[in-house]
PDB file of C-alpha atoms in Angstrom:
ATOM      1  CA  MET A   1      39.704-154.976 -98.800  1.00 85.00           C
ATOM      2  CA  LYS A   2      43.226-154.569-100.208  1.00 94.00           C
ATOM      3  CA  THR A   3      44.921-157.756-101.373  1.00 97.00           C
ATOM      4  CA  GLY A   4      48.582-158.679-101.571  1.00 97.00           C
ATOM      5  CA  MET A   5      50.362-161.397-103.538  1.00 97.00           C
ATOM      6  CA  PHE A   6      53.153-163.251-101.742  1.00 96.00           C
ATOM      7  CA  THR A   7      55.891-163.881-104.299  1.00 96.00           C
ATOM      8  CA  CYS A   8      57.120-167.109-102.670  1.00 94.00           C
ATOM      9  CA  GLY A   9      54.793-169.153-104.875  1.00 94.00           C
ATOM     10  CA  HIS A  10      56.589-167.869-107.978  1.00 96.00           C
ATOM     11  CA  GLN A  11      60.067-168.827-106.753  1.00 94.00           C
ATOM     12  CA  ARG A  12      60.716-171.190-109.666  1.00 95.00           C
ATOM     13  CA  LEU A  13      60.013-168.365-112.120  1.00 96.00           C
ATOM     14  CA  PRO A  14      61.660-164.971-112.582  1.00 96.00           C
ATOM     15  CA  VAL A  15      60.436-162.443-110.029  1.00 97.00           C
ATOM     16  CA  GLU A  16      59.013-160.293-112.824  1.00 98.00           C
ATOM     17  CA  GLU A  17      56.453-163.042-113.449  1.00 97.00           C
ATOM     18  CA  ALA A  18      55.076-162.443-109.948  1.00 97.00           C
ATOM     19  CA  PHE A  19      54.801-158.684-110.486  1.00 98.00           C
ATOM     20  CA  ARG A  20      53.227-159.149-113.911  1.00 98.00           C
ATOM     21  CA  ASP A  21      50.707-161.677-112.637  1.00 98.00           C
ATOM     22  CA  ALA A  22      49.802-159.574-109.618  1.00 98.00           C
ATOM     23  CA  HIS A  23      49.206-156.575-111.894  1.00 98.00           C
ATOM     24  CA  GLU A  24      47.207-158.454-114.528  1.00 98.00           C
ATOM     25  CA  LEU A  25      45.117-160.444-112.058  1.00 98.00           C
ATOM     26  CA  GLY A  26      44.187-157.406-110.001  1.00 97.00           C
ATOM     27  CA  TYR A  27      46.131-157.713-106.754  1.00 98.00           C
ATOM     28  CA  ASP A  28      46.662-154.414-104.968  1.00 98.00           C
ATOM     29  CA  GLY A  29      50.236-154.951-103.802  1.00 98.00           C
ATOM     30  CA  ILE A  30      53.214-157.258-103.439  1.00 98.00           C
ATOM     31  CA  GLU A  31      54.523-158.941-100.302  1.00 98.00           C
ATOM     32  CA  LEU A  32      58.064-159.699-101.387  1.00 98.00           C
ATOM     33  CA  TRP A  33      59.588-163.013-100.338  1.00 96.00           C
ATOM     34  CA  GLY A  34      63.231-162.572 -99.382  1.00 96.00           C
ATOM     35  CA  GLY A  35      64.695-165.819-100.674  1.00 93.00           C
ATOM     36  CA  ARG A  36      66.722-166.798-103.687  1.00 93.00           C
ATOM     37  CA  PRO A  37      66.445-166.341-106.583  1.00 93.00           C
ATOM     38  CA  HIS A  38      64.039-163.427-106.117  1.00 92.00           C
ATOM     39  CA  ALA A  39      64.943-161.011-103.330  1.00 97.00           C
ATOM     40  CA  PHE A  40      67.554-162.445-100.969  1.00 97.00           C
ATOM     41  CA  ALA A  41      68.782-159.473 -98.950  1.00 98.00           C
ATOM     42  CA  PRO A  42      72.516-159.843 -99.787  1.00 97.00           C
ATOM     43  CA  ASP A  43      71.628-160.121-103.475  1.00 98.00           C
ATOM     44  CA  LEU A  44      69.533-156.963-103.225  1.00 98.00           C
ATOM     45  CA  LYS A  45      72.440-155.189-101.529  1.00 98.00           C
ATOM     46  CA  ALA A  46      74.733-156.314-104.364  1.00 98.00           C
ATOM     47  CA  GLY A  47      72.567-154.440-106.862  1.00 97.00           C
ATOM     48  CA  GLY A  48      69.428-156.506-107.263  1.00 97.00           C
ATOM     49  CA  ILE A  49      67.295-153.948-105.488  1.00 98.00           C
ATOM     50  CA  ARG A  50      67.365-151.748-108.567  1.00 98.00           C
ATOM     51  CA  LYS A  51      65.392-154.371-110.461  1.00 97.00           C
ATOM     52  CA  ILE A  52      62.818-154.726-107.676  1.00 98.00           C
ATOM     53  CA  LYS A  53      62.254-150.970-107.530  1.00 98.00           C
ATOM     54  CA  GLU A  54      61.948-150.838-111.312  1.00 98.00           C
ATOM     55  CA  LEU A  55      59.370-153.664-111.300  1.00 98.00           C
ATOM     56  CA  ALA A  56      57.322-151.920-108.627  1.00 98.00           C
ATOM     57  CA  ARG A  57      57.285-148.766-110.775  1.00 98.00           C
ATOM     58  CA  THR A  58      56.608-150.559-114.045  1.00 98.00           C
ATOM     59  CA  TYR A  59      53.678-152.575-112.723  1.00 98.00           C
ATOM     60  CA  GLN A  60      52.434-149.842-110.368  1.00 98.00           C
ATOM     61  CA  LEU A  61      52.391-152.161-107.364  1.00 98.00           C
ATOM     62  CA  PRO A  62      53.439-151.033-103.893  1.00 97.00           C
ATOM     63  CA  ILE A  63      55.674-153.390-101.943  1.00 98.00           C
ATOM     64  CA  ILE A  64      53.461-153.702 -98.900  1.00 97.00           C
ATOM     65  CA  GLY A  65      56.057-155.662 -96.968  1.00 98.00           C
ATOM     66  CA  TYR A  66      59.364-157.482 -97.271  1.00 98.00           C
ATOM     67  CA  THR A  67      59.525-160.965 -95.738  1.00 97.00           C
ATOM     68  CA  PRO A  68      63.085-162.304 -95.500  1.00 96.00           C
ATOM     69  CA  GLU A  69      63.321-166.055 -95.040  1.00 92.00           C
ATOM     70  CA  THR A  70      64.002-166.464 -91.309  1.00 93.00           C
ATOM     71  CA  ASN A  71      62.641-169.921 -90.528  1.00 90.00           C
ATOM     72  CA  GLY A  72      65.853-171.882 -90.454  1.00 80.00           C
ATOM     73  CA  TYR A  73      67.376-172.243 -93.888  1.00 79.00           C
ATOM     74  CA  PRO A  74      69.940-170.992 -93.005  1.00 88.00           C
ATOM     75  CA  TRP A  75      68.708-168.088 -90.884  1.00 93.00           C
ATOM     76  CA  ASN A  76      67.011-168.636 -87.525  1.00 97.00           C
ATOM     77  CA  MET A  77      67.642-166.122 -84.763  1.00 97.00           C
ATOM     78  CA  MET A  78      66.271-168.556 -82.159  1.00 98.00           C
ATOM     79  CA  LEU A  79      68.498-171.578 -82.768  1.00 95.00           C
ATOM     80  CA  GLY A  80      72.196-172.338 -82.582  1.00 95.00           C
ATOM     81  CA  ASP A  81      75.243-170.786 -81.000  1.00 96.00           C
ATOM     82  CA  GLU A  82      76.074-167.102 -80.586  1.00 97.00           C
ATOM     83  CA  ARG A  83      77.793-166.851 -83.969  1.00 97.00           C
ATOM     84  CA  MET A  84      74.669-168.234 -85.665  1.00 96.00           C
ATOM     85  CA  ARG A  85      72.465-165.850 -83.722  1.00 97.00           C
ATOM     86  CA  ARG A  86      74.599-162.863 -84.664  1.00 97.00           C
ATOM     87  CA  GLU A  87      74.620-163.832 -88.335  1.00 97.00           C
ATOM     88  CA  SER A  88      70.831-164.141 -88.305  1.00 97.00           C
ATOM     89  CA  LEU A  89      70.392-160.746 -86.675  1.00 98.00           C
ATOM     90  CA  GLU A  90      72.774-159.078 -89.107  1.00 98.00           C
ATOM     91  CA  MET A  91      70.874-160.600 -92.015  1.00 98.00           C
ATOM     92  CA  ILE A  92      67.568-159.266 -90.631  1.00 98.00           C
ATOM     93  CA  LYS A  93      69.099-155.811 -90.229  1.00 98.00           C
ATOM     94  CA  LEU A  94      70.272-155.937 -93.838  1.00 98.00           C
ATOM     95  CA  ALA A  95      66.757-156.978 -94.845  1.00 98.00           C
ATOM     96  CA  MET A  96      65.386-153.967 -92.978  1.00 98.00           C
ATOM     97  CA  ASP A  97      67.818-151.726 -94.852  1.00 98.00           C
ATOM     98  CA  MET A  98      66.625-153.169 -98.158  1.00 98.00           C
ATOM     99  CA  ALA A  99      62.978-152.816 -97.132  1.00 98.00           C
ATOM    100  CA  LYS A 100      63.638-149.171 -96.335  1.00 98.00           C
ATOM    101  CA  GLU A 101      65.307-148.569 -99.690  1.00 98.00           C
ATOM    102  CA  MET A 102      62.457-150.168-101.664  1.00 97.00           C
ATOM    103  CA  ASN A 103      59.875-148.235 -99.617  1.00 97.00           C
ATOM    104  CA  ALA A 104      58.280-151.389 -98.215  1.00 98.00           C
ATOM    105  CA  GLY A 105      55.653-150.840 -95.566  1.00 96.00           C
ATOM    106  CA  PHE A 106      57.312-153.185 -93.072  1.00 98.00           C
ATOM    107  CA  THR A 107      59.813-155.999 -92.584  1.00 98.00           C
ATOM    108  CA  LEU A 108      58.159-159.238 -91.474  1.00 98.00           C
ATOM    109  CA  ILE A 109      60.051-161.769 -89.354  1.00 98.00           C
ATOM    110  CA  SER A 110      59.209-164.797 -87.261  1.00 97.00           C
ATOM    111  CA  ALA A 111      60.658-166.531 -84.226  1.00 97.00           C
ATOM    112  CA  ALA A 112      61.359-169.960 -85.660  1.00 97.00           C
ATOM    113  CA  HIS A 113      61.870-173.195 -83.707  1.00 97.00           C
ATOM    114  CA  ALA A 114      64.305-172.841 -80.831  1.00 97.00           C
ATOM    115  CA  GLY A 115      65.116-176.547 -80.551  1.00 97.00           C
ATOM    116  CA  TYR A 116      63.487-179.357 -78.616  1.00 97.00           C
ATOM    117  CA  LEU A 117      65.967-179.282 -75.722  1.00 97.00           C
ATOM    118  CA  THR A 118      65.882-175.529 -75.172  1.00 98.00           C
ATOM    119  CA  THR A 119      64.096-174.519 -71.959  1.00 98.00           C
ATOM    120  CA  PRO A 120      61.451-171.739 -71.801  1.00 97.00           C
ATOM    121  CA  ASP A 121      63.609-169.337 -69.811  1.00 97.00           C
ATOM    122  CA  VAL A 122      66.387-169.606 -72.406  1.00 98.00           C
ATOM    123  CA  ILE A 123      63.911-169.257 -75.282  1.00 98.00           C
ATOM    124  CA  TRP A 124      62.299-166.095 -73.958  1.00 98.00           C
ATOM    125  CA  GLN A 125      65.554-164.464 -72.913  1.00 98.00           C
ATOM    126  CA  ARG A 126      66.975-165.053 -76.370  1.00 98.00           C
ATOM    127  CA  LEU A 127      63.833-163.685 -77.987  1.00 98.00           C
ATOM    128  CA  ALA A 128      63.963-160.601 -75.755  1.00 98.00           C
ATOM    129  CA  ASP A 129      67.617-159.994 -76.611  1.00 98.00           C
ATOM    130  CA  ASN A 130      66.907-160.391 -80.322  1.00 98.00           C
ATOM    131  CA  LEU A 131      63.889-158.115 -80.371  1.00 98.00           C
ATOM    132  CA  HIS A 132      65.619-155.425 -78.307  1.00 98.00           C
ATOM    133  CA  GLU A 133      68.480-155.242 -80.790  1.00 98.00           C
ATOM    134  CA  LEU A 134      66.256-155.387 -83.852  1.00 98.00           C
ATOM    135  CA  CYS A 135      63.828-152.779 -82.521  1.00 98.00           C
ATOM    136  CA  GLU A 136      66.653-150.398 -81.693  1.00 98.00           C
ATOM    137  CA  TYR A 137      67.791-150.693 -85.291  1.00 98.00           C
ATOM    138  CA  ALA A 138      64.214-150.352 -86.574  1.00 98.00           C
ATOM    139  CA  GLN A 139      63.847-147.093 -84.656  1.00 98.00           C
ATOM    140  CA  GLU A 140      67.201-145.867 -85.946  1.00 98.00           C
ATOM    141  CA  ILE A 141      66.275-146.367 -89.606  1.00 98.00           C
ATOM    142  CA  GLU A 142      62.523-145.735 -89.157  1.00 98.00           C
ATOM    143  CA  MET A 143      61.316-149.133 -90.348  1.00 98.00           C
ATOM    144  CA  ASP A 144      58.372-151.024 -88.850  1.00 98.00           C
ATOM    145  CA  LEU A 145      59.063-154.608 -87.776  1.00 98.00           C
ATOM    146  CA  VAL A 146      56.224-157.149 -87.822  1.00 98.00           C
ATOM    147  CA  LEU A 147      56.557-160.365 -85.787  1.00 98.00           C
ATOM    148  CA  GLU A 148      54.547-163.255 -87.228  1.00 98.00           C
ATOM    149  CA  PRO A 149      53.291-166.006 -84.906  1.00 98.00           C
ATOM    150  CA  LEU A 150      53.753-169.470 -86.394  1.00 97.00           C
ATOM    151  CA  THR A 151      51.892-172.745 -85.970  1.00 97.00           C
ATOM    152  CA  PRO A 152      53.157-175.280 -83.387  1.00 96.00           C
ATOM    153  CA  TYR A 153      54.199-177.436 -86.338  1.00 96.00           C
ATOM    154  CA  GLU A 154      56.742-174.752 -87.228  1.00 95.00           C
ATOM    155  CA  SER A 155      57.893-173.242 -83.927  1.00 97.00           C
ATOM    156  CA  ASN A 156      57.891-173.522 -80.152  1.00 98.00           C
ATOM    157  CA  VAL A 157      58.336-169.806 -79.492  1.00 98.00           C
ATOM    158  CA  VAL A 158      55.597-167.373 -80.608  1.00 98.00           C
ATOM    159  CA  CYS A 159      52.571-169.379 -81.746  1.00 98.00           C
ATOM    160  CA  ASN A 160      49.421-167.772 -80.312  1.00 98.00           C
ATOM    161  CA  ALA A 161      47.983-164.400 -79.333  1.00 98.00           C
ATOM    162  CA  ASN A 162      49.198-164.608 -75.738  1.00 98.00           C
ATOM    163  CA  ASP A 163      52.709-165.397 -76.956  1.00 98.00           C
ATOM    164  CA  VAL A 164      52.514-162.285 -79.125  1.00 98.00           C
ATOM    165  CA  LEU A 165      51.403-160.179 -76.157  1.00 98.00           C
ATOM    166  CA  ARG A 166      54.305-161.511 -74.119  1.00 98.00           C
ATOM    167  CA  ALA A 167      56.779-160.743 -76.905  1.00 98.00           C
ATOM    168  CA  LEU A 168      55.428-157.223 -77.340  1.00 98.00           C
ATOM    169  CA  SER A 169      55.639-156.611 -73.601  1.00 97.00           C
ATOM    170  CA  LEU A 170      59.310-157.624 -73.607  1.00 94.00           C
ATOM    171  CA  VAL A 171      60.110-154.825 -76.040  1.00 95.00           C
ATOM    172  CA  PRO A 172      57.585-151.970 -75.859  1.00 94.00           C
ATOM    173  CA  SER A 173      58.797-150.398 -79.075  1.00 97.00           C
ATOM    174  CA  PRO A 174      56.710-148.094 -81.276  1.00 97.00           C
ATOM    175  CA  ARG A 175      58.261-149.883 -84.253  1.00 98.00           C
ATOM    176  CA  LEU A 176      57.251-153.438 -83.233  1.00 98.00           C
ATOM    177  CA  TYR A 177      53.952-154.888 -84.453  1.00 98.00           C
ATOM    178  CA  SER A 178      52.418-158.289 -85.083  1.00 98.00           C
ATOM    179  CA  MET A 179      50.006-159.897 -87.537  1.00 98.00           C
ATOM    180  CA  ILE A 180      47.910-163.004 -88.098  1.00 97.00           C
ATOM    181  CA  ASP A 181      48.391-165.859 -90.472  1.00 97.00           C
ATOM    182  CA  ILE A 182      44.909-167.240 -89.857  1.00 97.00           C
ATOM    183  CA  CYS A 183      46.137-170.827 -90.210  1.00 96.00           C
ATOM    184  CA  ALA A 184      48.002-170.522 -86.884  1.00 97.00           C
ATOM    185  CA  PRO A 185      45.042-169.853 -84.578  1.00 97.00           C
ATOM    186  CA  TRP A 186      42.765-172.206 -86.514  1.00 97.00           C
ATOM    187  CA  VAL A 187      44.973-175.287 -86.019  1.00 97.00           C
ATOM    188  CA  GLN A 188      45.223-174.518 -82.286  1.00 96.00           C
ATOM    189  CA  GLY A 189      41.519-174.035 -81.615  1.00 96.00           C
ATOM    190  CA  GLU A 190      42.112-170.334 -80.955  1.00 97.00           C
ATOM    191  CA  PRO A 191      39.556-167.771 -82.194  1.00 97.00           C
ATOM    192  CA  VAL A 192      41.053-165.732 -85.011  1.00 97.00           C
ATOM    193  CA  MET A 193      39.236-162.608 -83.850  1.00 97.00           C
ATOM    194  CA  SER A 194      40.868-162.864 -80.414  1.00 97.00           C
ATOM    195  CA  TYR A 195      43.957-161.361 -82.044  1.00 97.00           C
ATOM    196  CA  PHE A 196      41.990-158.236 -82.917  1.00 97.00           C
ATOM    197  CA  THR A 197      40.730-157.956 -79.338  1.00 97.00           C
ATOM    198  CA  LYS A 198      44.083-158.586 -77.676  1.00 97.00           C
ATOM    199  CA  LEU A 199      46.460-156.784 -80.017  1.00 97.00           C
ATOM    200  CA  GLY A 200      44.419-153.731 -80.928  1.00 96.00           C
ATOM    201  CA  ASP A 201      46.477-151.254 -82.940  1.00 96.00           C
ATOM    202  CA  LYS A 202      49.511-153.547 -82.768  1.00 98.00           C
ATOM    203  CA  LEU A 203      47.821-155.796 -85.343  1.00 98.00           C
ATOM    204  CA  ARG A 204      49.407-154.686 -88.605  1.00 96.00           C
ATOM    205  CA  HIS A 205      48.812-157.294 -91.302  1.00 97.00           C
ATOM    206  CA  LEU A 206      46.867-160.442 -92.303  1.00 98.00           C
ATOM    207  CA  HIS A 207      47.763-163.600 -94.181  1.00 97.00           C
ATOM    208  CA  ILE A 208      44.627-165.190 -95.608  1.00 95.00           C
ATOM    209  CA  VAL A 209      44.607-168.894 -96.432  1.00 95.00           C
ATOM    210  CA  ASP A 210      42.400-171.909 -95.861  1.00 96.00           C
ATOM    211  CA  SER A 211      43.412-174.719 -93.517  1.00 95.00           C
ATOM    212  CA  ASP A 212      42.674-178.384 -92.922  1.00 95.00           C
ATOM    213  CA  GLY A 213      42.876-177.759 -89.166  1.00 94.00           C
ATOM    214  CA  ALA A 214      45.519-180.441 -88.683  1.00 94.00           C
ATOM    215  CA  SER A 215      48.726-179.138 -90.271  1.00 94.00           C
ATOM    216  CA  ASP A 216      50.526-175.978 -91.301  1.00 93.00           C
ATOM    217  CA  SER A 217      49.500-176.513 -94.943  1.00 93.00           C
ATOM    218  CA  HIS A 218      48.229-173.367 -96.657  1.00 94.00           C
ATOM    219  CA  TYR A 219      45.261-173.957 -98.975  1.00 94.00           C
ATOM    220  CA  ILE A 220      43.423-171.779-101.454  1.00 95.00           C
ATOM    221  CA  PRO A 221      40.166-170.419 -99.991  1.00 94.00           C
ATOM    222  CA  GLY A 222      37.496-173.087-100.271  1.00 93.00           C
ATOM    223  CA  GLU A 223      39.899-176.047-100.161  1.00 94.00           C
ATOM    224  CA  GLY A 224      40.029-176.329 -96.368  1.00 95.00           C
ATOM    225  CA  LYS A 225      37.658-176.259 -93.419  1.00 96.00           C
ATOM    226  CA  MET A 226      37.637-172.629 -92.324  1.00 96.00           C
ATOM    227  CA  PRO A 227      34.387-170.583 -92.363  1.00 96.00           C
ATOM    228  CA  LEU A 228      36.123-167.837 -94.290  1.00 95.00           C
ATOM    229  CA  ARG A 229      33.047-165.913 -95.447  1.00 94.00           C
ATOM    230  CA  GLU A 230      31.859-165.481 -91.884  1.00 95.00           C
ATOM    231  CA  LEU A 231      35.360-164.673 -90.675  1.00 96.00           C
ATOM    232  CA  MET A 232      35.815-161.940 -93.263  1.00 95.00           C
ATOM    233  CA  GLN A 233      32.521-160.376 -92.205  1.00 94.00           C
ATOM    234  CA  ASP A 234      33.925-160.052 -88.682  1.00 96.00           C
ATOM    235  CA  VAL A 235      37.298-158.790 -89.923  1.00 96.00           C
ATOM    236  CA  ILE A 236      35.617-156.042 -91.920  1.00 94.00           C
ATOM    237  CA  ALA A 237      33.272-155.215 -89.030  1.00 94.00           C
ATOM    238  CA  SER A 238      36.329-154.807 -86.781  1.00 95.00           C
ATOM    239  CA  GLY A 239      37.413-151.828 -88.875  1.00 94.00           C
ATOM    240  CA  TYR A 240      40.590-153.478 -90.169  1.00 95.00           C
ATOM    241  CA  ASP A 241      41.672-151.572 -93.273  1.00 90.00           C
ATOM    242  CA  GLY A 242      45.134-152.993 -93.944  1.00 93.00           C
ATOM    243  CA  TYR A 243      46.259-155.466 -96.554  1.00 96.00           C
ATOM    244  CA  CYS A 244      45.318-159.136 -96.720  1.00 96.00           C
ATOM    245  CA  THR A 245      48.072-161.145 -98.361  1.00 97.00           C
ATOM    246  CA  ILE A 246      46.752-164.333 -99.915  1.00 95.00           C
ATOM    247  CA  GLU A 247      49.655-166.483 -98.844  1.00 91.00           C
ATOM    248  CA  LEU A 248      50.148-169.287-101.324  1.00 87.00           C
ATOM    249  CA  VAL A 249      53.568-170.699-100.542  1.00 79.00           C
ATOM    250  CA  THR A 250      54.905-173.936-102.022  1.00 79.00           C
ATOM    251  CA  MET A 251      51.848-176.146-102.599  1.00 86.00           C
ATOM    252  CA  TYR A 252      50.880-174.413-105.845  1.00 91.00           C
ATOM    253  CA  MET A 253      54.264-173.671-107.412  1.00 93.00           C
ATOM    254  CA  ASN A 254      53.608-175.693-110.567  1.00 94.00           C
ATOM    255  CA  GLU A 255      51.000-173.153-111.770  1.00 96.00           C
ATOM    256  CA  PRO A 256      51.355-170.051-109.608  1.00 96.00           C
ATOM    257  CA  ARG A 257      49.498-167.718-111.982  1.00 96.00           C
ATOM    258  CA  LEU A 258      46.482-170.005-112.312  1.00 97.00           C
ATOM    259  CA  PHE A 259      46.197-170.648-108.609  1.00 96.00           C
ATOM    260  CA  ALA A 260      46.815-166.991-107.772  1.00 96.00           C
ATOM    261  CA  ARG A 261      43.880-166.098-110.010  1.00 97.00           C
ATOM    262  CA  GLN A 262      41.682-168.760-108.449  1.00 96.00           C
ATOM    263  CA  ALA A 263      42.652-167.720-104.918  1.00 96.00           C
ATOM    264  CA  LEU A 264      41.899-164.040-105.568  1.00 96.00           C
ATOM    265  CA  GLU A 265      38.539-164.784-107.188  1.00 96.00           C
ATOM    266  CA  ARG A 266      37.527-167.026-104.305  1.00 95.00           C
ATOM    267  CA  PHE A 267      38.700-164.527-101.711  1.00 95.00           C
ATOM    268  CA  ARG A 268      36.740-161.691-103.296  1.00 94.00           C
ATOM    269  CA  ALA A 269      33.656-163.898-103.412  1.00 93.00           C
ATOM    270  CA  LEU A 270      33.896-164.227 -99.635  1.00 89.00           C
ATOM    271  CA  LEU A 271      33.579-160.512 -99.002  1.00 87.00           C
ATOM    272  CA  PRO A 272      30.175-159.184 -97.943  1.00 76.00           C
ATOM    273  CA  GLU A 273      29.974-156.692-100.812  1.00 67.00           C
ATOM    274  CA  ALA A 274      30.344-159.584-103.281  1.00 46.00           C
ATOM    275  CA  ARG A 275      27.255-161.368-101.969  1.00 44.00           C
ATOM    276  CA  PRO A 276      24.146-161.422-104.212  1.00 42.00           C
TER     277      PRO A 276
END
């Protein structure tokens, strides 16, 4: 099972610290967080991408995916007026350009909260318009786009497997995929493996965390309530052979290296081949 480190947890340290730690601790790849100060797309365009490509070469770590920050600060393609929507879409396109240049496997986006007063017909039309434009650009530059469902604590747009199916049906693009952050189905009482059944080959990526079942908090494996050992047995049995990013975000920023080591060791202990 190939593992990725999400660099968001290192955001208070230089980005090289994330690459160095991922290399030394034994992660197989990097999922690059697209926020400042690390890899904000406009900063990459201004020349910062050279450093990212150099770090990937130096530490021999593939950039498995590029995840620009699209959940509302300040970019959210689902909320605000037309000028705000256009700015968000242009930023995502720039992120796709940067992902292409750094040879990232995909660009990962999400449909963040569309606002409490926005009606479903407006939400889904806006999502369809956004995805059509982004997928046309993805096909033009040959970049895969991965749509991440969020928890209901984070969004009111794409939150479960059926929402993903609806989004994919709106834009039947060969460049559009989805993934699972396993916290999202767990907090909604939705079977994680239902994503594998429903999405089939449109399931591109996994975020592995533990969850308390009552919030969007992302915990190190073993700190929450999920039966992760049993889940990973089913994931492996499904034939999934992509990356699993251990997604430590902001809860562990005070000691990202130490917690990244602990998370990886605990994750590997969950895998069937690690059992005595």
